[in-house]
Amino acid sequence: MAAAGNGGPLPMTVGVPGNNPYVITVGAFTDNFTPDDWSDDYITPFSAAGPTLDGFVKPDVIAPGAHMLSTMKQQTHLAMEHPDYVRSGGTHFEMAGTSQGTAVVSGLAALILSNPDNADLTPDQVKYRIMHTSLLWTDPETGDPLYSVWQQGVGRVNAPDAVFTDTLEVSNYGMDILCDLDPESSPTCPEPPHYEGFSYYDPEMGLFYLYDAPETWATGYSTWAGG
C-alpha cells in the first residue's frame, strides 16, 4: 500500500513508492463536508496523478483523504506546529493527504484478511478484490467518467463489496516481481526484464493515451490533456 503523493494535480506527479506497479497506490478525494451526499465530492487538487515514467496507470484507486480526524497528543511536533487543526479539546487532529486515503485502504485490506476464509490470499489477490469492486467516478446523468484513469484509477474504493466478494483473481497479471528484481532468477524471465505500462504521451496532440484502450471507455477516461 502506498500513497500517490500530494504533488497533484498535474500528470506524472505520483511519487516513490507509489510509482511501483506492484503496490496499491491510493489517491484522495473529499466528501466536501457532506458525507451523506456524493454529488459534490471531488478529487482533491493535491492528489497526485499518473502515469508513471514507465507508463503505468496510477493511482490504482481513490479513497477519502480530506479533513480526516485521528487521535494525537497536543505535545507532538505536528500539533504544536499547526494548532489550528487540533480538534476535540486537544485529543484529535485534522489532516488531509493521500497518506490519509492510504490508511483507509490499508484498513480495508485488513478487513478482507480478517475473514478466516481469506487468510491465504496473496497480496495480488487482495489488490484485485479492492480494485475490481471499486466504483468508477462517473457523471450520474450521462454515465461518462468525470476523471481520467490517471486521476482516479478504477475509482473510489467500495468496502462492502471488497470485503464480501469471493473472487480469487489476481492483479498484476503477466508480471513477475522476482524477475523484476533479479532477471536471472528464472529462464522464463522476459527480455528486457523491466516491465512497462500501457500509457503513452502524444506530443503532437498534447494528450496522454492508453494502448489498446477498450472502445467502451469514454474519451475523457482513457485520454487526458493533463488539466
Short mmCIF file of C-alpha atoms in Angstrom, two decimals:
data_model
loop_
_atom_site.label_atom_id
_atom_site.label_comp_id
_atom_site.label_asym_id
_atom_site.label_seq_id
_atom_site.Cartn_x
_atom_site.Cartn_y
_atom_site.Cartn_z
CA MET A 1 0.00 0.00 0.00
CA ALA A 2 1.40 3.41 -0.91
CA ALA A 3 0.20 6.98 -1.16
CA ALA A 4 0.10 8.59 -4.59
CA GLY A 5 1.59 11.75 -3.09
CA ASN A 6 0.38 15.30 -2.62
CA GLY A 7 2.05 16.90 -5.64
CA GLY A 8 -1.02 16.93 -7.90
CA PRO A 9 -3.00 17.69 -9.91
CA LEU A 10 -0.67 17.64 -12.93
CA PRO A 11 0.29 14.42 -14.78
CA MET A 12 3.27 12.30 -13.77
CA THR A 13 3.31 13.59 -10.20
CA VAL A 14 2.93 10.23 -8.44
CA GLY A 15 5.94 9.83 -6.17
CA VAL A 16 8.02 7.00 -4.78
CA PRO A 17 7.00 4.36 -3.70
CA GLY A 18 3.56 4.97 -5.21
CA ASN A 19 5.01 4.57 -8.71
CA ASN A 20 5.75 0.90 -8.01
CA PRO A 21 3.41 -1.14 -10.24
CA TYR A 22 3.06 -3.94 -7.69
CA VAL A 23 1.65 -1.89 -4.81
CA ILE A 24 -1.85 -0.48 -4.35
CA THR A 25 -1.41 3.24 -4.97
CA VAL A 26 -4.04 5.47 -3.41
CA GLY A 27 -5.22 8.94 -4.38
CA ALA A 28 -7.53 11.14 -2.32
CA PHE A 29 -10.98 12.63 -2.67
CA THR A 30 -13.06 14.82 -0.39
CA ASP A 31 -16.70 14.49 0.59
CA ASN A 32 -16.83 18.32 0.67
CA PHE A 33 -18.10 18.13 4.27
CA THR A 34 -21.31 16.40 3.14
CA PRO A 35 -20.69 12.72 3.93
CA ASP A 36 -24.25 11.70 3.03
CA ASP A 37 -24.17 13.41 -0.38
CA TRP A 38 -21.82 12.08 -3.05
CA SER A 39 -22.90 14.61 -5.67
CA ASP A 40 -20.50 17.33 -4.51
CA ASP A 41 -17.49 15.07 -3.87
CA TYR A 42 -14.34 15.69 -5.90
CA ILE A 43 -10.75 14.53 -6.19
CA THR A 44 -8.57 16.86 -4.16
CA PRO A 45 -6.25 19.18 -6.12
CA PHE A 46 -3.23 17.87 -4.22
CA SER A 47 -3.88 14.22 -5.16
CA ALA A 48 -1.02 13.17 -7.45
CA ALA A 49 -1.80 11.83 -10.92
CA GLY A 50 -0.16 9.36 -13.28
CA PRO A 51 1.09 7.92 -15.43
CA THR A 52 4.45 6.85 -14.06
CA LEU A 53 7.66 7.29 -16.02
CA ASP A 54 7.34 3.63 -17.01
CA GLY A 55 3.84 4.17 -18.38
CA PHE A 56 1.86 2.52 -15.60
CA VAL A 57 -1.57 3.83 -14.69
CA LYS A 58 -1.52 5.29 -11.20
CA PRO A 59 -3.18 5.80 -8.78
CA ASP A 60 -4.95 2.45 -8.65
CA VAL A 61 -7.86 3.68 -6.53
CA ILE A 62 -9.01 6.75 -4.63
CA ALA A 63 -10.24 6.97 -1.04
CA PRO A 64 -11.35 9.61 1.47
CA GLY A 65 -8.33 11.78 2.27
CA ALA A 66 -9.56 15.22 3.34
CA HIS A 67 -10.32 16.62 6.84
CA MET A 68 -9.57 13.23 8.37
CA LEU A 69 -9.60 13.04 12.17
CA SER A 70 -7.29 10.93 14.30
CA THR A 71 -6.01 10.92 17.84
CA MET A 72 -2.90 12.97 18.50
CA LYS A 73 -1.38 14.35 21.68
CA GLN A 74 -1.03 18.13 21.91
CA GLN A 75 2.64 17.73 22.80
CA THR A 76 3.55 16.30 19.39
CA HIS A 77 5.54 18.42 16.95
CA LEU A 78 2.78 18.41 14.34
CA ALA A 79 0.09 19.54 16.77
CA MET A 80 2.27 22.34 18.12
CA GLU A 81 3.24 23.49 14.62
CA HIS A 82 -0.38 23.57 13.44
CA PRO A 83 -2.61 24.35 16.44
CA ASP A 84 -5.48 25.44 14.15
CA TYR A 85 -6.02 21.79 13.23
CA VAL A 86 -6.33 20.49 16.79
CA ARG A 87 -9.85 19.23 17.47
CA SER A 88 -11.98 17.76 20.27
CA GLY A 89 -10.36 19.74 23.03
CA GLY A 90 -6.87 18.65 22.12
CA THR A 91 -7.33 14.91 21.72
CA HIS A 92 -7.69 14.80 17.93
CA PHE A 93 -6.00 16.34 14.91
CA GLU A 94 -7.40 17.04 11.45
CA MET A 95 -5.27 16.30 8.39
CA ALA A 96 -5.59 15.91 4.65
CA GLY A 97 -3.47 13.97 2.18
CA THR A 98 -3.15 10.84 0.13
CA SER A 99 -1.50 9.22 3.15
CA GLN A 100 -4.83 9.53 4.94
CA GLY A 101 -6.57 7.87 1.98
CA THR A 102 -3.94 5.14 2.06
CA ALA A 103 -4.73 4.44 5.71
CA VAL A 104 -8.37 3.93 4.74
CA VAL A 105 -7.44 1.36 2.09
CA SER A 106 -4.99 -0.33 4.48
CA GLY A 107 -7.91 -0.78 6.86
CA LEU A 108 -9.96 -2.23 4.03
CA ALA A 109 -7.22 -4.75 3.25
CA ALA A 110 -7.12 -5.69 6.93
CA LEU A 111 -10.89 -6.25 6.91
CA ILE A 112 -10.58 -8.54 3.89
CA LEU A 113 -7.83 -10.59 5.53
CA SER A 114 -9.62 -10.72 8.89
CA ASN A 115 -12.04 -13.24 7.42
CA PRO A 116 -10.56 -16.70 8.19
CA ASP A 117 -11.58 -17.84 4.71
CA ASN A 118 -9.29 -15.17 3.25
CA ALA A 119 -6.23 -15.89 5.38
CA ASP A 120 -4.32 -17.41 2.46
CA LEU A 121 -4.99 -14.63 -0.05
CA THR A 122 -1.88 -13.26 -1.74
CA PRO A 123 -1.18 -9.51 -1.95
CA ASP A 124 -2.11 -9.67 -5.65
CA GLN A 125 -5.48 -11.21 -4.79
CA VAL A 126 -6.21 -8.57 -2.16
CA LYS A 127 -5.26 -5.86 -4.64
CA TYR A 128 -7.57 -7.39 -7.24
CA ARG A 129 -10.52 -7.51 -4.82
CA ILE A 130 -10.08 -3.87 -3.87
CA MET A 131 -9.70 -2.68 -7.47
CA HIS A 132 -12.31 -4.98 -9.00
CA THR A 133 -15.03 -3.76 -6.63
CA SER A 134 -14.17 -0.04 -6.78
CA LEU A 135 -16.70 2.38 -8.24
CA LEU A 136 -15.70 4.32 -11.34
CA TRP A 137 -16.42 8.02 -10.80
CA THR A 138 -18.98 8.93 -13.44
CA ASP A 139 -21.48 11.64 -14.23
CA PRO A 140 -24.79 10.44 -12.73
CA GLU A 141 -26.73 11.80 -15.71
CA THR A 142 -24.57 10.71 -18.65
CA GLY A 143 -22.59 7.83 -17.17
CA ASP A 144 -19.38 9.32 -18.59
CA PRO A 145 -16.29 9.25 -16.35
CA LEU A 146 -15.66 12.56 -14.59
CA TYR A 147 -11.93 11.92 -14.25
CA SER A 148 -9.35 10.16 -16.37
CA VAL A 149 -7.87 6.80 -15.45
CA TRP A 150 -4.65 8.59 -14.43
CA GLN A 151 -6.56 10.64 -11.86
CA GLN A 152 -8.99 8.13 -10.38
CA GLY A 153 -7.58 4.74 -11.36
CA VAL A 154 -10.52 2.35 -11.28
CA GLY A 155 -12.42 4.68 -8.96
CA ARG A 156 -13.36 5.06 -5.31
CA VAL A 157 -12.97 2.05 -3.05
CA ASN A 158 -16.14 0.17 -2.18
CA ALA A 159 -15.58 -1.52 1.18
CA PRO A 160 -18.65 -3.78 1.45
CA ASP A 161 -18.17 -5.38 -1.96
CA ALA A 162 -14.40 -5.70 -1.48
CA VAL A 163 -14.87 -7.49 1.84
CA PHE A 164 -17.61 -9.88 0.74
CA THR A 165 -16.52 -10.79 -2.78
CA ASP A 166 -15.04 -14.28 -3.12
CA THR A 167 -13.06 -13.90 -6.34
CA LEU A 168 -9.60 -15.45 -6.44
CA GLU A 169 -8.39 -13.49 -9.47
CA VAL A 170 -5.05 -11.68 -9.26
CA SER A 171 -3.86 -8.23 -10.24
CA ASN A 172 -0.51 -7.52 -11.94
CA TYR A 173 -1.30 -10.34 -14.36
CA GLY A 174 1.65 -11.23 -16.57
CA MET A 175 4.20 -9.61 -14.27
CA ASP A 176 6.72 -11.41 -12.09
CA ILE A 177 8.26 -9.42 -9.25
CA LEU A 178 11.08 -11.95 -8.84
CA CYS A 179 12.11 -11.46 -12.46
CA ASP A 180 11.86 -7.70 -11.98
CA LEU A 181 14.21 -7.87 -9.00
CA ASP A 182 16.55 -10.49 -10.46
CA PRO A 183 16.29 -11.15 -14.22
CA GLU A 184 18.49 -14.24 -13.84
CA SER A 185 16.23 -15.87 -11.26
CA SER A 186 14.41 -17.90 -13.90
CA PRO A 187 14.94 -18.84 -17.57
CA THR A 188 11.35 -17.70 -18.21
CA CYS A 189 12.05 -14.08 -17.27
CA PRO A 190 11.23 -11.71 -20.15
CA GLU A 191 13.71 -9.76 -22.22
CA PRO A 192 14.13 -6.97 -21.28
CA PRO A 193 13.22 -7.88 -17.71
CA HIS A 194 11.85 -4.47 -16.74
CA TYR A 195 8.11 -4.16 -17.33
CA GLU A 196 6.43 -1.13 -18.85
CA GLY A 197 2.85 0.10 -18.63
CA PHE A 198 0.33 0.92 -21.34
CA SER A 199 0.28 4.71 -21.04
CA TYR A 200 1.93 6.97 -23.56
CA TYR A 201 2.05 10.66 -24.42
CA ASP A 202 1.40 12.06 -27.89
CA PRO A 203 3.32 15.37 -28.11
CA GLU A 204 1.54 16.41 -31.30
CA MET A 205 -1.90 16.07 -29.72
CA GLY A 206 -0.74 17.05 -26.25
CA LEU A 207 -2.66 14.09 -24.82
CA PHE A 208 -1.99 11.00 -22.74
CA TYR A 209 -3.40 7.77 -24.14
CA LEU A 210 -3.65 4.09 -23.32
CA TYR A 211 -2.52 1.50 -25.83
CA ASP A 212 -5.45 -0.63 -26.99
CA ALA A 213 -7.95 1.16 -24.75
CA PRO A 214 -11.36 -0.54 -24.87
CA GLU A 215 -13.82 1.23 -27.13
CA THR A 216 -16.35 1.22 -24.30
CA TRP A 217 -14.19 3.67 -22.35
CA ALA A 218 -15.27 7.26 -22.81
CA THR A 219 -12.66 9.54 -24.35
CA GLY A 220 -12.30 11.50 -21.13
CA TYR A 221 -11.28 8.38 -19.22
CA SER A 222 -8.63 6.85 -21.46
CA THR A 223 -7.24 10.11 -22.87
CA TRP A 224 -6.17 13.15 -20.89
CA ALA A 225 -4.77 16.58 -21.65
CA GLY A 226 -3.47 16.89 -18.13
CA GLY A 227 -5.86 19.59 -16.95
#
